[in-house]
Amino acid sequence: MLDLRLIRSDPQGVLARLQRRDPTLDLAPLLARDEERRALSQKADDLRRRQNEASERIAALGRDGQHAEKEQLLAAMRELAAERKGVEQRLQEVERELEALLLALPNVPHDSVPDGTKEEKVILRTFGEPPKFPFPPRHHVALAHDLGLLDLERAAKVTGARFPMYVGDGARLEFALLQWMLELHVREHGYTPVLPPILANRASFVTSGQFPKFASEVYACPEDELFLNPTAEALLVNLHRDEILSESDLPRRYVAYTPCFRREAGSYGEEQRGLIRVHQFNKVELFQYTTPDASYAALDEIVRQAEVVLQRLGLHYRVALLPAGDLAQQAAKTVDIEVWLPAQGRYYEVSSCSNCEDYQARRGNIRYRPTDGGKPRFVHTLNGSALATSRLFAALLEQNQRSDGTVALPPLLVNLLGRATLG
């Protein structure tokens, strides 16, 4: 959520920055509601003051026996009460409308974020080279089927399309990756491990930024007013909701494993095949709470920590800075890590690392008390996948395939699985 005082003090400046994301954004309805809210609030205060003055006068008249004037004041009091009730009812309506308009606004892009849409992302660096094969590289679905690693047909029978099921060495590989990544971030990067619930309430999703805009993309349990986790970011950002932390306790670093559930409406073509864009996948998520002056150094740190995973697995990837038009609702700046899939001849995002600045903290009222005193301030929140395993699994198969249909495992996985090849 954006700071309403900032919008009020510099509406044109805020609008210009927001329109870098979406040229159609308009602050006029929000500013109109804010002006009406302030006018109604002032009127309600004035009516309340007049009621109190009349009440004091009526009490004095009662003692002096001036009954005629008292009756006139009582009638006026009833009119004031009725008018005040109507004003306060409208004030509540306007406050709800204003909050809805504020919740619908995306975060303001950081100045370092380039203009443009999805196709105009900036490639910051690459690691390694795309593997070259003396044969047409096979798709991970074909490899996994022949090697007995995935059973997509039975998964569809059990649940439906685009819900994967890992079997045999595929299940072992998935668990090995998750356990290794979790331990890596705990032991080497200093994160506190969390195994959170995978259901969250509406307030949690409002804080994270999923609601209200993306409510239709989330799987819901309506009877309980609970929602399935689309990313552990939505859970971890709520660990300190409505709390005031000490500056000396920052940064707070958390790492969580969760299954993630997404409707993924609107995806099509090649993205619907195999593990590219599925409704359920596993992910290890990094999350940090920091002071504002430390948050962009923390973003660089999270990106490097996510890159370590791919580097140690020997996978070719690239790092991209997203333009303003491709930022998620809550993000002020996002850096994606994209892994190469040879059979598709393209890169796919396997990690998205974002600084949300104080956008989520304002929604969740998450603050810290400065060491040098003063009023509590909003923290900055950051998140990054490190990593999501579905596309990582696909990249491991496709980048390490052999002409005979087997897959050579990187040394790290040889140690974890106790074998050098799959197949």
GROMACS .gro file of N, CA and C in nm, residues 128-194:
model
  201
  128GLY      N    1   2.795  -1.943  -1.756
  128GLY     CA    2   2.818  -2.057  -1.844
  128GLY      C    3   2.767  -2.032  -1.985
  129GLU      N    4   2.767  -2.140  -2.061
  129GLU     CA    5   2.721  -2.136  -2.200
  129GLU      C    6   2.612  -2.239  -2.220
  130PRO      N    7   2.519  -2.214  -2.315
  130PRO     CA    8   2.417  -2.316  -2.342
  130PRO      C    9   2.484  -2.445  -2.389
  131PRO      N   10   2.444  -2.559  -2.334
  131PRO     CA   11   2.506  -2.685  -2.377
  131PRO      C   12   2.474  -2.714  -2.523
  132LYS      N   13   2.570  -2.773  -2.592
  132LYS     CA   14   2.552  -2.810  -2.733
  132LYS      C   15   2.548  -2.961  -2.742
  133PHE      N   16   2.457  -3.011  -2.825
  133PHE     CA   17   2.437  -3.155  -2.838
  133PHE      C   18   2.457  -3.198  -2.983
  134PRO      N   19   2.516  -3.316  -3.003
  134PRO     CA   20   2.529  -3.368  -3.141
  134PRO      C   21   2.402  -3.439  -3.188
  135PHE      N   22   2.290  -3.409  -3.122
  135PHE     CA   23   2.161  -3.469  -3.153
  135PHE      C   24   2.053  -3.368  -3.114
  136PRO      N   25   1.932  -3.380  -3.168
  136PRO     CA   26   1.825  -3.289  -3.128
  136PRO      C   27   1.790  -3.310  -2.981
  137PRO      N   28   1.803  -3.208  -2.897
  137PRO     CA   29   1.774  -3.226  -2.755
  137PRO      C   30   1.627  -3.261  -2.733
  138ARG      N   31   1.605  -3.354  -2.642
  138ARG     CA   32   1.469  -3.400  -2.613
  138ARG      C   33   1.406  -3.316  -2.503
  139HIS      N   34   1.276  -3.308  -2.508
  139HIS     CA   35   1.197  -3.236  -2.408
  139HIS      C   36   1.200  -3.311  -2.276
  140HIS      N   37   1.195  -3.237  -2.165
  140HIS     CA   38   1.202  -3.302  -2.034
  140HIS      C   39   1.085  -3.397  -2.011
  141VAL      N   40   0.971  -3.373  -2.074
  141VAL     CA   41   0.857  -3.465  -2.058
  141VAL      C   42   0.891  -3.602  -2.115
  142ALA      N   43   0.949  -3.604  -2.235
  142ALA     CA   44   0.988  -3.731  -2.299
  142ALA      C   45   1.096  -3.801  -2.217
  143LEU      N   46   1.195  -3.724  -2.172
  143LEU     CA   47   1.303  -3.783  -2.091
  143LEU      C   48   1.247  -3.841  -1.962
  144ALA      N   49   1.164  -3.764  -1.892
  144ALA     CA   50   1.110  -3.808  -1.763
  144ALA      C   51   1.019  -3.929  -1.780
  145HIS      N   52   0.945  -3.933  -1.889
  145HIS     CA   53   0.857  -4.048  -1.914
  145HIS      C   54   0.939  -4.175  -1.935
  146ASP      N   55   1.040  -4.167  -2.022
  146ASP     CA   56   1.119  -4.286  -2.053
  146ASP      C   57   1.202  -4.332  -1.933
  147LEU      N   58   1.242  -4.238  -1.848
  147LEU     CA   59   1.324  -4.272  -1.731
  147LEU      C   60   1.240  -4.304  -1.607
  148GLY      N   61   1.110  -4.294  -1.619
  148GLY     CA   62   1.021  -4.326  -1.507
  148GLY      C   63   1.031  -4.227  -1.392
  149LEU      N   64   1.047  -4.098  -1.426
  149LEU     CA   65   1.062  -3.995  -1.322
  149LEU      C   66   0.933  -3.920  -1.294
  150LEU      N   67   0.846  -3.909  -1.395
  150LEU     CA   68   0.718  -3.841  -1.382
  150LEU      C   69   0.608  -3.931  -1.434
  151ASP      N   70   0.491  -3.922  -1.371
  151ASP     CA   71   0.373  -3.993  -1.421
  151ASP      C   72   0.260  -3.891  -1.434
  152LEU      N   73   0.262  -3.818  -1.544
  152LEU     CA   74   0.164  -3.711  -1.564
  152LEU      C   75   0.025  -3.765  -1.594
  153GLU      N   76   0.019  -3.884  -1.655
  153GLU     CA   77  -0.111  -3.943  -1.687
  153GLU      C   78  -0.188  -3.979  -1.560
  154ARG      N   79  -0.121  -4.045  -1.467
  154ARG     CA   80  -0.190  -4.082  -1.343
  154ARG      C   81  -0.215  -3.959  -1.256
  155ALA      N   82  -0.126  -3.859  -1.262
  155ALA     CA   83  -0.151  -3.735  -1.189
  155ALA      C   84  -0.280  -3.670  -1.238
  156ALA      N   85  -0.301  -3.672  -1.370
  156ALA     CA   86  -0.424  -3.614  -1.426
  156ALA      C   87  -0.546  -3.694  -1.383
  157LYS      N   88  -0.529  -3.826  -1.370
  157LYS     CA   89  -0.641  -3.909  -1.325
  157LYS      C   90  -0.674  -3.879  -1.178
  158VAL      N   91  -0.573  -3.860  -1.097
  158VAL     CA   92  -0.594  -3.835  -0.955
  158VAL      C   93  -0.652  -3.696  -0.931
  159THR      N   94  -0.600  -3.596  -1.002
  159THR     CA   95  -0.637  -3.458  -0.974
  159THR      C   96  -0.691  -3.386  -1.096
  160GLY      N   97  -0.612  -3.378  -1.201
  160GLY     CA   98  -0.649  -3.305  -1.321
  160GLY      C   99  -0.525  -3.264  -1.396
  161ALA      N  100  -0.543  -3.198  -1.507
  161ALA     CA  101  -0.430  -3.157  -1.590
  161ALA      C  102  -0.341  -3.058  -1.517
  162ARG      N  103  -0.211  -3.066  -1.547
  162ARG     CA  104  -0.110  -2.972  -1.499
  162ARG      C  105  -0.087  -2.980  -1.349
  163PHE      N  106  -0.109  -3.098  -1.293
  163PHE     CA  107  -0.065  -3.129  -1.158
  163PHE      C  108   0.036  -3.242  -1.170
  164PRO      N  109   0.165  -3.218  -1.148
  164PRO     CA  110   0.266  -3.322  -1.171
  164PRO      C  111   0.268  -3.426  -1.059
  165MET      N  112   0.320  -3.544  -1.092
  165MET     CA  113   0.345  -3.646  -0.991
  165MET      C  114   0.483  -3.704  -1.018
  166TYR      N  115   0.572  -3.688  -0.921
  166TYR     CA  116   0.708  -3.741  -0.930
  166TYR      C  117   0.709  -3.883  -0.875
  167VAL      N  118   0.776  -3.973  -0.943
  167VAL     CA  119   0.780  -4.113  -0.900
  167VAL      C  120   0.924  -4.163  -0.909
  168GLY      N  121   0.951  -4.270  -0.834
  168GLY     CA  122   1.082  -4.334  -0.841
  168GLY      C  123   1.196  -4.236  -0.815
  169ASP      N  124   1.298  -4.241  -0.901
  169ASP     CA  125   1.411  -4.150  -0.885
  169ASP      C  126   1.370  -4.004  -0.904
  170GLY      N  127   1.259  -3.981  -0.973
  170GLY     CA  128   1.210  -3.844  -0.985
  170GLY      C  129   1.169  -3.788  -0.851
  171ALA      N  130   1.100  -3.868  -0.768
  171ALA     CA  131   1.061  -3.825  -0.634
  171ALA      C  132   1.186  -3.805  -0.547
  172ARG      N  133   1.282  -3.896  -0.560
  172ARG     CA  134   1.406  -3.885  -0.482
  172ARG      C  135   1.482  -3.757  -0.520
  173LEU      N  136   1.489  -3.729  -0.650
  173LEU     CA  137   1.558  -3.610  -0.696
  173LEU      C  138   1.489  -3.483  -0.644
  174GLU      N  139   1.357  -3.481  -0.650
  174GLU     CA  140   1.283  -3.364  -0.601
  174GLU      C  141   1.309  -3.340  -0.454
  175PHE      N  142   1.300  -3.444  -0.373
  175PHE     CA  143   1.325  -3.429  -0.229
  175PHE      C  144   1.470  -3.390  -0.201
  176ALA      N  145   1.563  -3.447  -0.277
  176ALA     CA  146   1.705  -3.416  -0.257
  176ALA      C  147   1.733  -3.268  -0.285
  177LEU      N  148   1.674  -3.217  -0.393
  177LEU     CA  149   1.693  -3.075  -0.426
  177LEU      C  150   1.637  -2.986  -0.316
  178LEU      N  151   1.518  -3.015  -0.269
  178LEU     CA  152   1.455  -2.932  -0.166
  178LEU      C  153   1.535  -2.933  -0.037
  179GLN      N  154   1.576  -3.052   0.006
  179GLN     CA  155   1.651  -3.062   0.131
  179GLN      C  156   1.786  -2.992   0.120
  180TRP      N  157   1.855  -3.011   0.007
  180TRP     CA  158   1.985  -2.949  -0.010
  180TRP      C  159   1.974  -2.797  -0.013
  181MET      N  160   1.877  -2.742  -0.087
  181MET     CA  161   1.862  -2.596  -0.095
  181MET      C  162   1.828  -2.536   0.041
  182LEU      N  163   1.740  -2.601   0.115
  182LEU     CA  164   1.704  -2.551   0.248
  182LEU      C  165   1.827  -2.545   0.338
  183GLU      N  166   1.904  -2.654   0.340
  183GLU     CA  167   2.023  -2.659   0.424
  183GLU      C  168   2.129  -2.558   0.379
  184LEU      N  169   2.142  -2.540   0.249
  184LEU     CA  170   2.237  -2.442   0.196
  184LEU      C  171   2.209  -2.303   0.252
  185HIS      N  172   2.082  -2.263   0.248
  185HIS     CA  173   2.049  -2.127   0.291
  185HIS      C  174   2.053  -2.113   0.443
  186VAL      N  175   2.033  -2.221   0.515
  186VAL     CA  176   2.044  -2.216   0.661
  186VAL      C  177   2.191  -2.213   0.703
  187ARG      N  178   2.269  -2.307   0.652
  187ARG     CA  179   2.406  -2.324   0.700
  187ARG      C  180   2.503  -2.221   0.644
  188GLU      N  181   2.489  -2.188   0.516
  188GLU     CA  182   2.586  -2.098   0.453
  188GLU      C  183   2.539  -1.954   0.445
  189HIS      N  184   2.409  -1.932   0.440
  189HIS     CA  185   2.359  -1.796   0.421
  189HIS      C  186   2.291  -1.738   0.545
  190GLY      N  187   2.279  -1.817   0.650
  190GLY     CA  188   2.234  -1.764   0.778
  190GLY      C  189   2.086  -1.740   0.793
  191TYR      N  190   2.003  -1.812   0.720
  191TYR     CA  191   1.858  -1.796   0.729
  191TYR      C  192   1.800  -1.886   0.839
  192THR      N  193   1.692  -1.839   0.899
  192THR     CA  194   1.617  -1.920   0.995
  192THR      C  195   1.513  -2.003   0.920
  193PRO      N  196   1.516  -2.136   0.935
  193PRO     CA  197   1.420  -2.219   0.861
  193PRO      C  198   1.280  -2.210   0.921
  194VAL      N  199   1.181  -2.211   0.833
  194VAL     CA  200   1.040  -2.208   0.872
  194VAL      C  201   0.965  -2.311   0.788
   0.00000   0.00000   0.00000
